Amino acid sequence: MVADPATPRVPMGDERFVFNIVWTGDTFTHLQVFTASVLAHCGARLRFVGNQCPPSQLDAMARFAEAHPGRVVEVFDLGTTRMVRHGDALDTVRARRDDGEFFCLLDPDILARGPFLDRFAALADDHEGVTSGKEVWIESNVRPDGHPGVNGEVFFDRDGYVFGSPHFAIYRRAALDAAVERWGVGFSSSGDADFAPGVRARLEELGRGYWIYDTGKVVNILMQGDGCRFVHEESPDLVHIGGVSHFLAPPMTPEGEAPVWGENVRDWHRWDGMEVRYAAAEFVAEVIEATFAGRPVPAIPAPVPDAIRARLERLVADVAGVARRFGPGHPGYAAPG
């Protein structure tokens, strides 16, 4: 059973870490229970970053913060008229906020089964970048042979090189800032269209020249090229679903504006390689909704391969458990107004 976040286990030093969670649309309604489980198992603090979230969601975030005193440092609304890329949101926070020694990020569809932060804190003593967060729907986080890009779910190159994860990360702030300033890059840097002069040549020189890069990959490569140490490690007590925010709140074009970067695609399961990811995200969202409503959990959908099906079967108890423990009826749950 997950502990109550009102009385978390708070090891000395956990407060050094402020994890930035980017919330999109109305995802806070469902996924705040995952965040509550994270608070229950560490003493870190959080910043909620609103990315095209309606006022009712921002208000719910503020009430969640009030119910968990000292644990949410800020509800930071990006104030944009459209949903921006995850990397753009992180770049904005990094430029406008300074939480001290570390810059940290955490996806909203990550839950905690038990204490998890001590190991990552120890790794952060010896590395400039520490990442985690393998998705439940994927078999391998190694770049496929011949693949021209570095997707978000690709954490390693074929030779073992660490690209890192954009889902859970702890950076040493000074090293991150130095790379951003030296190379003119950020978490959102994805390809030649937004590379500053010299970046493409440097990536090629480092042997990591690819066509396109997902959130944080470019800055991670350049930091390592400058001598920084990176490590990626999984924890059995930290569970990342992957894709739930995109399922619950796909980016949509504001009325009267032209579409950009993959907006207006609700049926993204039709994209190549996305069927299993979509099915897993949809299933987890349905488990949360069913638990909130007191209904039986649904069956795992057919497109899911047997190996991943077994993971989802084990995951049901975790998802239903945090939804039951921290959902409607719990004093810390903040229903949207």
mmCIF file of C-alpha atoms in Angstrom:
data_model
loop_
_atom_site.group_PDB
_atom_site.id
_atom_site.type_symbol
_atom_site.label_atom_id
_atom_site.label_comp_id
_atom_site.label_asym_id
_atom_site.label_seq_id
_atom_site.Cartn_x
_atom_site.Cartn_y
_atom_site.Cartn_z
ATOM 1 C CA MET A 1 0.000 0.000 0.000
ATOM 2 C CA VAL A 2 1.275 3.464 -0.879
ATOM 3 C CA ALA A 3 1.966 5.719 2.078
ATOM 4 C CA ASP A 4 0.027 8.908 2.650
ATOM 5 C CA PRO A 5 1.872 11.901 1.115
ATOM 6 C CA ALA A 6 0.881 14.044 4.081
ATOM 7 C CA THR A 7 3.446 12.113 6.143
ATOM 8 C CA PRO A 8 6.179 11.204 3.639
ATOM 9 C CA ARG A 9 9.500 9.611 4.377
ATOM 10 C CA VAL A 10 11.835 12.612 4.064
ATOM 11 C CA PRO A 11 15.539 11.697 3.984
ATOM 12 C CA MET A 12 17.951 14.523 4.640
ATOM 13 C CA GLY A 13 18.862 16.231 1.398
ATOM 14 C CA ASP A 14 15.852 15.222 -0.706
ATOM 15 C CA GLU A 15 14.678 18.840 -0.676
ATOM 16 C CA ARG A 16 17.673 19.688 -2.911
ATOM 17 C CA PHE A 17 15.744 18.203 -5.809
ATOM 18 C CA VAL A 18 12.873 20.173 -7.357
ATOM 19 C CA PHE A 19 11.287 18.126 -10.137
ATOM 20 C CA ASN A 20 9.560 20.075 -12.890
ATOM 21 C CA ILE A 21 6.394 18.314 -14.083
ATOM 22 C CA VAL A 22 4.891 19.641 -17.321
ATOM 23 C CA TRP A 23 1.107 19.257 -17.312
ATOM 24 C CA THR A 24 -0.813 19.484 -20.586
ATOM 25 C CA GLY A 25 -4.496 20.182 -21.126
ATOM 26 C CA ASP A 26 -6.640 18.477 -18.500
ATOM 27 C CA THR A 27 -4.272 15.616 -17.634
ATOM 28 C CA PHE A 28 -3.960 16.703 -13.997
ATOM 29 C CA THR A 29 -7.420 15.289 -13.242
ATOM 30 C CA HIS A 30 -6.235 11.727 -13.885
ATOM 31 C CA LEU A 31 -2.506 11.776 -13.254
ATOM 32 C CA GLN A 32 -2.227 13.735 -10.002
ATOM 33 C CA VAL A 33 -2.599 10.388 -8.208
ATOM 34 C CA PHE A 34 0.717 9.295 -9.743
ATOM 35 C CA THR A 35 2.311 12.491 -8.465
ATOM 36 C CA ALA A 36 0.868 11.880 -5.002
ATOM 37 C CA SER A 37 2.558 8.473 -4.961
ATOM 38 C CA VAL A 38 5.883 10.129 -5.835
ATOM 39 C CA LEU A 39 5.501 12.556 -2.927
ATOM 40 C CA ALA A 40 4.673 9.636 -0.634
ATOM 41 C CA HIS A 41 8.020 7.999 -1.267
ATOM 42 C CA CYS A 42 10.531 10.841 -1.268
ATOM 43 C CA GLY A 43 11.140 14.254 0.230
ATOM 44 C CA ALA A 44 11.786 16.028 -3.063
ATOM 45 C CA ARG A 45 9.754 19.045 -4.056
ATOM 46 C CA LEU A 46 7.876 19.688 -7.279
ATOM 47 C CA ARG A 47 7.056 22.520 -9.641
ATOM 48 C CA PHE A 48 3.883 22.197 -11.700
ATOM 49 C CA VAL A 49 4.279 23.685 -15.180
ATOM 50 C CA GLY A 50 0.990 24.392 -16.968
ATOM 51 C CA ASN A 51 1.163 23.895 -20.733
ATOM 52 C CA GLN A 52 -2.131 25.086 -22.253
ATOM 53 C CA CYS A 53 -4.002 23.994 -19.134
ATOM 54 C CA PRO A 54 -7.448 25.543 -18.581
ATOM 55 C CA PRO A 55 -8.048 27.655 -15.454
ATOM 56 C CA SER A 56 -9.882 24.799 -13.733
ATOM 57 C CA GLN A 57 -6.763 22.627 -13.985
ATOM 58 C CA LEU A 58 -4.446 25.370 -12.727
ATOM 59 C CA ASP A 59 -6.813 25.930 -9.815
ATOM 60 C CA ALA A 60 -6.767 22.198 -9.028
ATOM 61 C CA MET A 61 -2.957 22.265 -9.063
ATOM 62 C CA ALA A 62 -2.979 25.175 -6.612
ATOM 63 C CA ARG A 63 -5.341 23.306 -4.285
ATOM 64 C CA PHE A 64 -3.165 20.186 -4.522
ATOM 65 C CA ALA A 65 -0.203 22.348 -3.487
ATOM 66 C CA GLU A 66 -2.152 23.699 -0.516
ATOM 67 C CA ALA A 67 -3.020 20.146 0.536
ATOM 68 C CA HIS A 68 0.668 19.157 0.416
ATOM 69 C CA PRO A 69 2.377 22.072 2.208
ATOM 70 C CA GLY A 70 6.010 22.599 1.348
ATOM 71 C CA ARG A 71 6.014 19.992 -1.417
ATOM 72 C CA VAL A 72 4.963 22.042 -4.478
ATOM 73 C CA VAL A 73 7.116 25.146 -4.813
ATOM 74 C CA GLU A 74 5.063 26.760 -7.565
ATOM 75 C CA VAL A 75 2.323 26.417 -10.159
ATOM 76 C CA PHE A 76 4.024 27.985 -13.164
ATOM 77 C CA ASP A 77 1.667 28.712 -16.064
ATOM 78 C CA LEU A 78 3.458 29.082 -19.397
ATOM 79 C CA GLY A 79 0.594 31.322 -20.513
ATOM 80 C CA THR A 80 0.693 30.123 -24.123
ATOM 81 C CA THR A 81 -2.325 30.057 -26.429
ATOM 82 C CA ARG A 82 -1.282 26.659 -27.769
ATOM 83 C CA MET A 83 0.433 23.594 -26.349
ATOM 84 C CA VAL A 84 4.202 23.889 -26.788
ATOM 85 C CA ARG A 85 6.673 21.034 -27.128
ATOM 86 C CA HIS A 86 7.916 19.421 -23.929
ATOM 87 C CA GLY A 87 11.423 20.698 -24.614
ATOM 88 C CA ASP A 88 10.192 24.259 -25.117
ATOM 89 C CA ALA A 89 8.398 24.121 -21.767
ATOM 90 C CA LEU A 90 11.536 22.881 -20.004
ATOM 91 C CA ASP A 91 13.692 25.516 -21.695
ATOM 92 C CA THR A 92 11.338 28.231 -20.450
ATOM 93 C CA VAL A 93 11.495 26.973 -16.869
ATOM 94 C CA ARG A 94 15.288 26.615 -16.952
ATOM 95 C CA ALA A 95 15.645 30.179 -18.240
ATOM 96 C CA ARG A 96 13.270 31.706 -15.675
ATOM 97 C CA ARG A 97 13.776 29.661 -12.520
ATOM 98 C CA ASP A 98 16.823 28.560 -10.541
ATOM 99 C CA ASP A 99 16.421 25.883 -7.874
ATOM 100 C CA GLY A 100 20.075 25.703 -6.940
ATOM 101 C CA GLU A 101 22.476 22.839 -7.543
ATOM 102 C CA PHE A 102 20.183 20.728 -9.717
ATOM 103 C CA PHE A 103 17.695 21.023 -12.560
ATOM 104 C CA CYS A 104 15.260 18.103 -12.476
ATOM 105 C CA LEU A 105 12.343 16.863 -14.540
ATOM 106 C CA LEU A 106 9.688 14.195 -14.120
ATOM 107 C CA ASP A 107 6.915 13.019 -16.441
ATOM 108 C CA PRO A 108 3.385 13.125 -14.992
ATOM 109 C CA ASP A 109 2.678 9.483 -15.907
ATOM 110 C CA ILE A 110 5.353 8.146 -13.559
ATOM 111 C CA LEU A 111 4.249 6.542 -10.279
ATOM 112 C CA ALA A 112 6.273 5.347 -7.306
ATOM 113 C CA ARG A 113 5.946 1.916 -5.712
ATOM 114 C CA GLY A 114 8.381 2.649 -2.908
ATOM 115 C CA PRO A 115 11.359 4.821 -1.918
ATOM 116 C CA PHE A 116 13.387 5.512 -5.053
ATOM 117 C CA LEU A 117 15.354 8.756 -4.746
ATOM 118 C CA ASP A 118 18.314 7.688 -2.593
ATOM 119 C CA ARG A 119 19.920 5.738 -5.432
ATOM 120 C CA PHE A 120 19.525 8.573 -7.932
ATOM 121 C CA ALA A 121 20.801 11.112 -5.404
ATOM 122 C CA ALA A 122 23.925 8.986 -4.928
ATOM 123 C CA LEU A 123 24.445 8.805 -8.696
ATOM 124 C CA ALA A 124 24.046 12.591 -8.905
ATOM 125 C CA ASP A 125 27.064 12.945 -6.606
ATOM 126 C CA ASP A 126 29.278 11.473 -9.341
ATOM 127 C CA HIS A 127 27.505 12.445 -12.580
ATOM 128 C CA GLU A 128 26.354 15.629 -14.281
ATOM 129 C CA GLY A 129 23.345 13.824 -15.753
ATOM 130 C CA VAL A 130 21.242 11.021 -14.236
ATOM 131 C CA THR A 131 18.186 9.664 -16.052
ATOM 132 C CA SER A 132 15.570 6.923 -15.751
ATOM 133 C CA GLY A 133 12.048 6.075 -16.896
ATOM 134 C CA LYS A 134 11.733 3.116 -19.282
ATOM 135 C CA GLU A 135 8.216 2.918 -20.711
ATOM 136 C CA VAL A 136 6.131 -0.176 -19.948
ATOM 137 C CA TRP A 137 5.192 -0.649 -23.614
ATOM 138 C CA ILE A 138 8.694 -0.973 -25.084
ATOM 139 C CA GLU A 139 11.039 -3.952 -25.332
ATOM 140 C CA SER A 140 14.331 -2.107 -25.921
ATOM 141 C CA ASN A 141 15.603 1.432 -25.374
ATOM 142 C CA VAL A 142 18.533 0.958 -27.770
ATOM 143 C CA ARG A 143 18.537 2.854 -31.083
ATOM 144 C CA PRO A 144 17.418 0.428 -33.826
ATOM 145 C CA ASP A 145 20.054 -0.410 -36.408
ATOM 146 C CA GLY A 146 19.893 2.086 -39.261
ATOM 147 C CA HIS A 147 17.354 4.336 -37.538
ATOM 148 C CA PRO A 148 18.008 7.961 -38.577
ATOM 149 C CA GLY A 149 16.904 9.639 -35.359
ATOM 150 C CA VAL A 150 17.043 9.482 -31.569
ATOM 151 C CA ASN A 151 13.470 9.072 -30.337
ATOM 152 C CA GLY A 152 12.430 9.921 -26.800
ATOM 153 C CA GLU A 153 12.338 6.232 -25.870
ATOM 154 C CA VAL A 154 15.899 5.682 -27.168
ATOM 155 C CA PHE A 155 18.177 5.912 -24.129
ATOM 156 C CA PHE A 156 21.258 4.160 -25.559
ATOM 157 C CA ASP A 157 23.103 3.965 -28.852
ATOM 158 C CA ARG A 158 24.111 0.594 -30.225
ATOM 159 C CA ASP A 159 27.589 0.837 -28.700
ATOM 160 C CA GLY A 160 26.213 1.501 -25.200
ATOM 161 C CA TYR A 161 26.537 5.288 -25.385
ATOM 162 C CA VAL A 162 24.045 7.022 -23.062
ATOM 163 C CA PHE A 163 21.597 9.356 -24.814
ATOM 164 C CA GLY A 164 19.572 9.569 -21.609
ATOM 165 C CA SER A 165 15.859 9.838 -20.951
ATOM 166 C CA PRO A 166 13.568 12.894 -21.137
ATOM 167 C CA HIS A 167 11.161 11.337 -18.622
ATOM 168 C CA PHE A 168 13.088 11.441 -15.340
ATOM 169 C CA ALA A 169 16.317 13.375 -15.116
ATOM 170 C CA ILE A 170 18.598 15.094 -12.625
ATOM 171 C CA TYR A 171 21.140 17.549 -14.065
ATOM 172 C CA ARG A 172 23.861 19.461 -12.318
ATOM 173 C CA ARG A 173 22.653 22.961 -13.050
ATOM 174 C CA ALA A 174 26.056 24.562 -13.652
ATOM 175 C CA ALA A 175 27.072 21.931 -16.221
ATOM 176 C CA LEU A 176 23.706 22.146 -17.990
ATOM 177 C CA ASP A 177 23.829 25.937 -18.150
ATOM 178 C CA ALA A 178 27.401 25.864 -19.463
ATOM 179 C CA ALA A 179 26.455 23.595 -22.379
ATOM 180 C CA VAL A 180 23.336 25.606 -23.204
ATOM 181 C CA GLU A 181 25.321 28.834 -23.277
ATOM 182 C CA ARG A 182 28.342 27.434 -25.126
ATOM 183 C CA TRP A 183 26.404 25.691 -27.899
ATOM 184 C CA GLY A 184 23.194 27.712 -28.078
ATOM 185 C CA VAL A 185 21.013 24.648 -27.584
ATOM 186 C CA GLY A 186 18.306 23.533 -25.191
ATOM 187 C CA PHE A 187 15.960 20.687 -24.404
ATOM 188 C CA SER A 188 13.939 21.583 -27.509
ATOM 189 C CA SER A 189 16.867 21.383 -29.968
ATOM 190 C CA SER A 190 15.825 18.709 -32.449
ATOM 191 C CA GLY A 191 17.536 19.218 -35.806
ATOM 192 C CA ASP A 192 19.286 21.472 -38.282
ATOM 193 C CA ALA A 193 16.411 23.970 -38.404
ATOM 194 C CA ASP A 194 17.092 25.061 -34.820
ATOM 195 C CA PHE A 195 20.803 24.282 -34.447
ATOM 196 C CA ALA A 196 23.174 27.160 -33.788
ATOM 197 C CA PRO A 197 26.322 27.333 -35.955
ATOM 198 C CA GLY A 198 28.772 24.587 -35.086
ATOM 199 C CA VAL A 199 26.298 22.220 -33.431
ATOM 200 C CA ARG A 200 25.845 19.868 -36.384
ATOM 201 C CA ALA A 201 29.606 19.645 -36.921
ATOM 202 C CA ARG A 202 30.171 18.913 -33.228
ATOM 203 C CA LEU A 203 27.546 16.144 -33.184
ATOM 204 C CA GLU A 204 29.193 14.552 -36.210
ATOM 205 C CA GLU A 205 32.611 14.885 -34.581
ATOM 206 C CA LEU A 206 31.293 13.067 -31.515
ATOM 207 C CA GLY A 207 29.946 10.252 -33.706
ATOM 208 C CA ARG A 208 26.309 11.051 -32.849
ATOM 209 C CA GLY A 209 25.162 12.812 -35.991
ATOM 210 C CA TYR A 210 21.552 11.866 -36.685
ATOM 211 C CA TRP A 211 18.714 13.425 -38.654
ATOM 212 C CA ILE A 212 16.472 14.332 -35.717
ATOM 213 C CA TYR A 213 16.586 14.238 -31.915
ATOM 214 C CA ASP A 214 13.869 14.136 -29.253
ATOM 215 C CA THR A 215 13.730 16.202 -26.064
ATOM 216 C CA GLY A 216 17.082 16.679 -24.353
ATOM 217 C CA LYS A 217 19.114 14.350 -26.561
ATOM 218 C CA VAL A 218 21.230 17.072 -28.196
ATOM 219 C CA VAL A 219 22.126 18.831 -24.958
ATOM 220 C CA ASN A 220 22.959 15.465 -23.358
ATOM 221 C CA ILE A 221 25.340 14.592 -26.200
ATOM 222 C CA LEU A 222 27.032 17.986 -26.135
ATOM 223 C CA MET A 223 27.410 17.919 -22.351
ATOM 224 C CA GLN A 224 29.182 14.571 -22.614
ATOM 225 C CA GLY A 225 31.349 15.948 -25.397
ATOM 226 C CA ASP A 226 32.385 18.675 -22.963
ATOM 227 C CA GLY A 227 33.457 16.063 -20.425
ATOM 228 C CA CYS A 228 30.272 15.578 -18.401
ATOM 229 C CA ARG A 229 29.393 12.141 -17.049
ATOM 230 C CA PHE A 230 25.960 10.630 -17.734
ATOM 231 C CA VAL A 231 24.301 7.496 -16.410
ATOM 232 C CA HIS A 232 20.912 5.908 -17.045
ATOM 233 C CA GLU A 233 19.514 3.455 -14.521
ATOM 234 C CA GLU A 234 16.099 1.951 -13.863
ATOM 235 C CA SER A 235 14.478 1.554 -10.455
ATOM 236 C CA PRO A 236 11.915 -1.160 -9.646
ATOM 237 C CA ASP A 237 10.160 1.417 -7.481
ATOM 238 C CA LEU A 238 9.699 4.004 -10.247
ATOM 239 C CA VAL A 239 7.186 3.063 -12.958
ATOM 240 C CA HIS A 240 6.763 5.033 -16.184
ATOM 241 C CA ILE A 241 3.766 4.287 -18.391
ATOM 242 C CA GLY A 242 4.671 6.506 -21.341
ATOM 243 C CA GLY A 243 2.264 8.312 -23.648
ATOM 244 C CA VAL A 244 -0.640 8.799 -21.229
ATOM 245 C CA SER A 245 -0.509 12.607 -21.433
ATOM 246 C CA HIS A 246 -0.498 12.428 -25.238
ATOM 247 C CA PHE A 247 -3.501 10.106 -25.108
ATOM 248 C CA LEU A 248 -5.475 12.249 -22.647
ATOM 249 C CA ALA A 249 -4.564 15.631 -24.175
ATOM 250 C CA PRO A 250 -3.167 15.480 -27.721
ATOM 251 C CA PRO A 251 -2.006 18.908 -28.957
ATOM 252 C CA MET A 252 -4.808 20.710 -30.777
ATOM 253 C CA THR A 253 -4.657 23.862 -32.890
ATOM 254 C CA PRO A 254 -6.286 26.927 -31.286
ATOM 255 C CA GLU A 255 -9.247 28.268 -33.224
ATOM 256 C CA GLY A 256 -8.171 30.597 -36.017
ATOM 257 C CA GLU A 257 -4.510 29.506 -36.005
ATOM 258 C CA ALA A 258 -2.545 27.301 -38.397
ATOM 259 C CA PRO A 259 -1.540 23.803 -37.199
ATOM 260 C CA VAL A 260 2.082 23.025 -36.300
ATOM 261 C CA TRP A 261 4.144 20.043 -34.966
ATOM 262 C CA GLY A 262 1.668 17.166 -35.180
ATOM 263 C CA GLU A 263 -1.435 18.899 -33.862
ATOM 264 C CA ASN A 264 -5.006 17.685 -34.360
ATOM 265 C CA VAL A 265 -4.136 13.966 -34.393
ATOM 266 C CA ARG A 266 -6.314 12.106 -31.893
ATOM 267 C CA ASP A 267 -5.893 8.734 -33.600
ATOM 268 C CA TRP A 268 -2.090 8.712 -33.392
ATOM 269 C CA HIS A 269 -2.188 4.939 -32.937
ATOM 270 C CA ARG A 270 -2.209 4.894 -36.748
ATOM 271 C CA TRP A 271 1.340 6.291 -36.825
ATOM 272 C CA ASP A 272 4.056 3.739 -37.518
ATOM 273 C CA GLY A 273 5.093 1.940 -34.335
ATOM 274 C CA MET A 274 2.533 3.706 -32.128
ATOM 275 C CA GLU A 275 -0.201 1.058 -31.846
ATOM 276 C CA VAL A 276 1.115 -0.632 -28.706
ATOM 277 C CA ARG A 277 2.068 2.664 -27.044
ATOM 278 C CA TYR A 278 -1.436 4.033 -27.677
ATOM 279 C CA ALA A 279 -3.094 0.832 -26.442
ATOM 280 C CA ALA A 280 -1.069 0.842 -23.206
ATOM 281 C CA ALA A 281 -1.781 4.534 -22.555
ATOM 282 C CA GLU A 282 -5.495 4.093 -23.259
ATOM 283 C CA PHE A 283 -5.642 1.061 -20.977
ATOM 284 C CA VAL A 284 -3.984 2.866 -18.060
ATOM 285 C CA ALA A 285 -6.318 5.862 -18.471
ATOM 286 C CA GLU A 286 -9.301 3.489 -18.413
ATOM 287 C CA VAL A 287 -7.988 1.752 -15.278
ATOM 288 C CA ILE A 288 -7.757 5.126 -13.516
ATOM 289 C CA GLU A 289 -11.256 6.154 -14.627
ATOM 290 C CA ALA A 290 -12.751 2.794 -13.633
ATOM 291 C CA THR A 291 -11.118 2.934 -10.200
ATOM 292 C CA PHE A 292 -12.302 6.502 -9.634
ATOM 293 C CA ALA A 293 -15.853 5.373 -10.481
ATOM 294 C CA GLY A 294 -15.710 2.140 -8.478
ATOM 295 C CA ARG A 295 -16.043 -0.037 -11.588
ATOM 296 C CA PRO A 296 -14.086 -3.217 -12.437
ATOM 297 C CA VAL A 297 -10.882 -2.558 -14.364
ATOM 298 C CA PRO A 298 -11.064 -3.209 -18.125
ATOM 299 C CA ALA A 299 -9.389 -6.006 -20.043
ATOM 300 C CA ILE A 300 -5.976 -5.426 -21.609
ATOM 301 C CA PRO A 301 -6.463 -4.578 -25.309
ATOM 302 C CA ALA A 302 -5.667 -7.072 -28.067
ATOM 303 C CA PRO A 303 -2.804 -5.234 -29.860
ATOM 304 C CA VAL A 304 -0.483 -5.641 -26.855
ATOM 305 C CA PRO A 305 2.201 -8.365 -27.293
ATOM 306 C CA ASP A 306 2.418 -11.116 -24.665
ATOM 307 C CA ALA A 307 5.631 -9.806 -23.051
ATOM 308 C CA ILE A 308 4.138 -6.348 -22.589
ATOM 309 C CA ARG A 309 0.771 -7.818 -21.609
ATOM 310 C CA ALA A 310 2.472 -9.490 -18.655
ATOM 311 C CA ARG A 311 3.901 -6.124 -17.568
ATOM 312 C CA LEU A 312 0.497 -4.459 -17.816
ATOM 313 C CA GLU A 313 -1.081 -7.245 -15.786
ATOM 314 C CA ARG A 314 1.421 -6.561 -13.000
ATOM 315 C CA LEU A 315 0.870 -2.835 -13.408
ATOM 316 C CA VAL A 316 -2.897 -2.949 -12.889
ATOM 317 C CA ALA A 317 -2.521 -3.298 -9.125
ATOM 318 C CA ASP A 318 -0.114 -0.336 -9.028
ATOM 319 C CA VAL A 319 -2.321 1.975 -11.091
ATOM 320 C CA ALA A 320 -5.560 0.960 -9.406
ATOM 321 C CA GLY A 321 -3.824 1.172 -6.034
ATOM 322 C CA VAL A 322 -2.685 4.782 -6.398
ATOM 323 C CA ALA A 323 -6.005 5.774 -8.000
ATOM 324 C CA ARG A 324 -7.897 4.254 -5.086
ATOM 325 C CA ARG A 325 -5.530 5.601 -2.432
ATOM 326 C CA PHE A 326 -5.072 9.145 -3.744
ATOM 327 C CA GLY A 327 -8.124 9.672 -5.956
ATOM 328 C CA PRO A 328 -11.548 11.204 -5.235
ATOM 329 C CA GLY A 329 -12.320 10.982 -1.541
ATOM 330 C CA HIS A 330 -8.712 11.396 -0.442
ATOM 331 C CA PRO A 331 -8.154 14.764 1.302
ATOM 332 C CA GLY A 332 -5.206 15.514 -0.991
ATOM 333 C CA TYR A 333 -7.094 14.934 -4.238
ATOM 334 C CA ALA A 334 -7.914 18.175 -6.057
ATOM 335 C CA ALA A 335 -10.929 17.754 -8.309
ATOM 336 C CA PRO A 336 -11.131 20.324 -11.119
ATOM 337 C CA GLY A 337 -13.640 23.069 -10.350
#
